[in-house]
PDB file of C-alpha atoms in Angstrom:
ATOM      1  CA  MET A   1     -20.407  30.195   3.587  1.00 73.00           C
ATOM      2  CA  THR A   2     -18.167  30.593   5.983  1.00 80.00           C
ATOM      3  CA  GLU A   3     -14.536  28.485   5.533  1.00 88.00           C
ATOM      4  CA  ILE A   4     -13.584  26.724   7.949  1.00 90.00           C
ATOM      5  CA  GLN A   5      -9.923  26.716   9.183  1.00 95.00           C
ATOM      6  CA  LEU A   6      -7.805  24.195  10.571  1.00 94.00           C
ATOM      7  CA  THR A   7      -4.521  24.927  12.718  1.00 95.00           C
ATOM      8  CA  PRO A   8      -1.877  23.398  11.547  1.00 94.00           C
ATOM      9  CA  ILE A   9      -2.212  20.667  14.530  1.00 96.00           C
ATOM     10  CA  GLU A  10      -5.453  19.582  13.456  1.00 95.00           C
ATOM     11  CA  THR A  11      -4.630  19.075   9.675  1.00 96.00           C
ATOM     12  CA  ARG A  12      -1.301  17.422  10.774  1.00 96.00           C
ATOM     13  CA  GLN A  13      -3.454  15.395  12.889  1.00 97.00           C
ATOM     14  CA  ILE A  14      -6.158  14.715   9.853  1.00 97.00           C
ATOM     15  CA  GLU A  15      -2.778  13.671   8.418  1.00 97.00           C
ATOM     16  CA  VAL A  16      -1.939  10.868  10.194  1.00 98.00           C
ATOM     17  CA  ASP A  17      -5.216   9.561  11.001  1.00 98.00           C
ATOM     18  CA  SER A  18      -5.486   9.019   7.706  1.00 98.00           C
ATOM     19  CA  TYR A  19      -2.276   7.371   7.126  1.00 98.00           C
ATOM     20  CA  SER A  20      -3.194   5.265  10.077  1.00 98.00           C
ATOM     21  CA  THR A  21      -7.038   4.141   7.881  1.00 98.00           C
ATOM     22  CA  ASN A  22      -4.866   2.787   4.914  1.00 98.00           C
ATOM     23  CA  VAL A  23      -2.684   0.927   7.495  1.00 98.00           C
ATOM     24  CA  ALA A  24      -5.409  -0.433   8.893  1.00 98.00           C
ATOM     25  CA  ASN A  25      -7.506  -1.170   5.358  1.00 98.00           C
ATOM     26  CA  TYR A  26      -3.839  -2.389   3.815  1.00 98.00           C
ATOM     27  CA  THR A  27      -3.284  -4.615   6.349  1.00 98.00           C
ATOM     28  CA  ALA A  28      -6.834  -6.006   6.582  1.00 98.00           C
ATOM     29  CA  LEU A  29      -6.051  -6.432   2.359  1.00 97.00           C
ATOM     30  CA  LEU A  30      -3.003  -8.323   2.605  1.00 97.00           C
ATOM     31  CA  ALA A  31      -4.898 -10.591   5.695  1.00 97.00           C
ATOM     32  CA  THR A  32      -6.994 -12.101   2.535  1.00 96.00           C
ATOM     33  CA  LEU A  33      -4.508 -12.451  -0.272  1.00 96.00           C
ATOM     34  CA  ASP A  34      -2.093 -15.155  -0.373  1.00 95.00           C
ATOM     35  CA  GLY A  35       1.246 -13.731  -1.552  1.00 96.00           C
ATOM     36  CA  ASN A  36       3.213 -16.776  -1.087  1.00 97.00           C
ATOM     37  CA  TRP A  37       4.794 -17.126  -5.122  1.00 97.00           C
ATOM     38  CA  ASP A  38       4.082 -20.282  -6.953  1.00 97.00           C
ATOM     39  CA  ALA A  39       7.334 -22.857  -8.489  1.00 97.00           C
ATOM     40  CA  ASP A  40       5.757 -22.400 -11.618  1.00 97.00           C
ATOM     41  CA  LEU A  41       5.422 -18.540 -11.758  1.00 97.00           C
ATOM     42  CA  VAL A  42       8.077 -17.179  -9.150  1.00 97.00           C
ATOM     43  CA  HIS A  43      10.216 -16.374 -12.429  1.00 97.00           C
ATOM     44  CA  LEU A  44       7.882 -13.259 -13.027  1.00 97.00           C
ATOM     45  CA  LYS A  45       8.342 -11.189  -9.873  1.00 95.00           C
ATOM     46  CA  ALA A  46      10.992  -9.410 -10.774  1.00 94.00           C
ATOM     47  CA  ILE A  47       9.755  -8.406 -14.164  1.00 95.00           C
ATOM     48  CA  GLU A  48       7.083  -5.782 -15.292  1.00 94.00           C
ATOM     49  CA  GLY A  49       3.734  -6.259 -14.454  1.00 92.00           C
ATOM     50  CA  GLN A  50       2.064  -6.340 -18.016  1.00 96.00           C
ATOM     51  CA  GLU A  51       5.008  -7.953 -18.988  1.00 97.00           C
ATOM     52  CA  ALA A  52       5.053 -10.824 -16.669  1.00 97.00           C
ATOM     53  CA  ALA A  53       1.515 -10.987 -17.291  1.00 97.00           C
ATOM     54  CA  ARG A  54       2.157 -11.775 -21.342  1.00 97.00           C
ATOM     55  CA  GLN A  55       4.706 -14.463 -20.318  1.00 97.00           C
ATOM     56  CA  CYS A  56       2.226 -16.425 -17.475  1.00 97.00           C
ATOM     57  CA  PRO A  57       0.584 -19.244 -19.309  1.00 97.00           C
ATOM     58  CA  MET A  58      -3.705 -18.032 -19.601  1.00 97.00           C
ATOM     59  CA  ASP A  59      -4.566 -20.555 -17.083  1.00 98.00           C
ATOM     60  CA  ARG A  60      -2.270 -18.426 -14.303  1.00 98.00           C
ATOM     61  CA  LEU A  61      -3.159 -15.235 -15.158  1.00 98.00           C
ATOM     62  CA  GLU A  62      -5.912 -15.074 -12.075  1.00 97.00           C
ATOM     63  CA  ARG A  63      -3.203 -16.298  -9.381  1.00 98.00           C
ATOM     64  CA  LEU A  64      -0.742 -13.911 -10.638  1.00 98.00           C
ATOM     65  CA  ALA A  65      -2.678 -11.373 -10.374  1.00 97.00           C
ATOM     66  CA  VAL A  66      -3.374 -12.171  -7.204  1.00 97.00           C
ATOM     67  CA  LEU A  67       0.211 -12.176  -6.158  1.00 97.00           C
ATOM     68  CA  GLN A  68       1.026  -8.904  -7.852  1.00 97.00           C
ATOM     69  CA  GLN A  69      -1.639  -7.051  -5.956  1.00 97.00           C
ATOM     70  CA  TYR A  70      -0.116  -8.788  -2.336  1.00 97.00           C
ATOM     71  CA  ASP A  71       3.412  -7.098  -3.737  1.00 97.00           C
ATOM     72  CA  GLN A  72       1.830  -4.070  -4.720  1.00 96.00           C
ATOM     73  CA  VAL A  73      -0.387  -3.526  -1.820  1.00 98.00           C
ATOM     74  CA  THR A  74       3.270  -4.933   0.846  1.00 98.00           C
ATOM     75  CA  ASN A  75       4.819  -1.896  -0.916  1.00 97.00           C
ATOM     76  CA  LEU A  76       1.861   0.502  -0.225  1.00 98.00           C
ATOM     77  CA  LEU A  77       1.884  -0.619   3.114  1.00 98.00           C
ATOM     78  CA  LYS A  78       5.505   0.416   3.922  1.00 98.00           C
ATOM     79  CA  THR A  79       5.288   3.072   2.395  1.00 98.00           C
ATOM     80  CA  GLU A  80       2.160   4.309   4.539  1.00 98.00           C
ATOM     81  CA  ILE A  81       3.775   2.986   7.629  1.00 98.00           C
ATOM     82  CA  VAL A  82       7.499   4.941   6.853  1.00 98.00           C
ATOM     83  CA  GLU A  83       4.846   8.670   5.926  1.00 98.00           C
ATOM     84  CA  ARG A  84       2.458   8.399   8.950  1.00 98.00           C
ATOM     85  CA  ALA A  85       6.155   8.108  11.421  1.00 98.00           C
ATOM     86  CA  LYS A  86       7.330  11.072  10.189  1.00 98.00           C
ATOM     87  CA  ALA A  87       3.554  12.828  10.144  1.00 97.00           C
ATOM     88  CA  THR A  88       3.610  11.877  14.005  1.00 98.00           C
ATOM     89  CA  ALA A  89       7.036  13.108  14.370  1.00 97.00           C
ATOM     90  CA  ILE A  90       6.384  16.439  12.982  1.00 97.00           C
ATOM     91  CA  LEU A  91       3.012  16.952  14.801  1.00 97.00           C
ATOM     92  CA  ASN A  92       4.512  15.964  18.005  1.00 97.00           C
ATOM     93  CA  ILE A  93       6.915  19.180  17.345  1.00 96.00           C
ATOM     94  CA  LEU A  94       3.974  21.208  16.470  1.00 95.00           C
ATOM     95  CA  LYS A  95       2.406  19.968  20.366  1.00 94.00           C
ATOM     96  CA  GLY A  96       5.340  20.869  22.156  1.00 90.00           C
TER      97      GLY A  96
END
């Protein structure tokens, strides 16, 4: 079996494309979630996930989970955008 060798440009392009896919997926996911913290839960926003869940009333746990997921995905989206920008800059240098 012959191993396929990618060029540095091809490898970097795959990396940029992967970041772009993640950005699109995270953006689509965020569009399905309501990330506006309810007044009765906002005090849990700055608390670590499991501890916030322990402090949350049982009948509000599902809502807390959505809010935490929204915040987590927002942070992931920001990271992917920054990493894609760096990878794109390197790709542009490689392309000369």
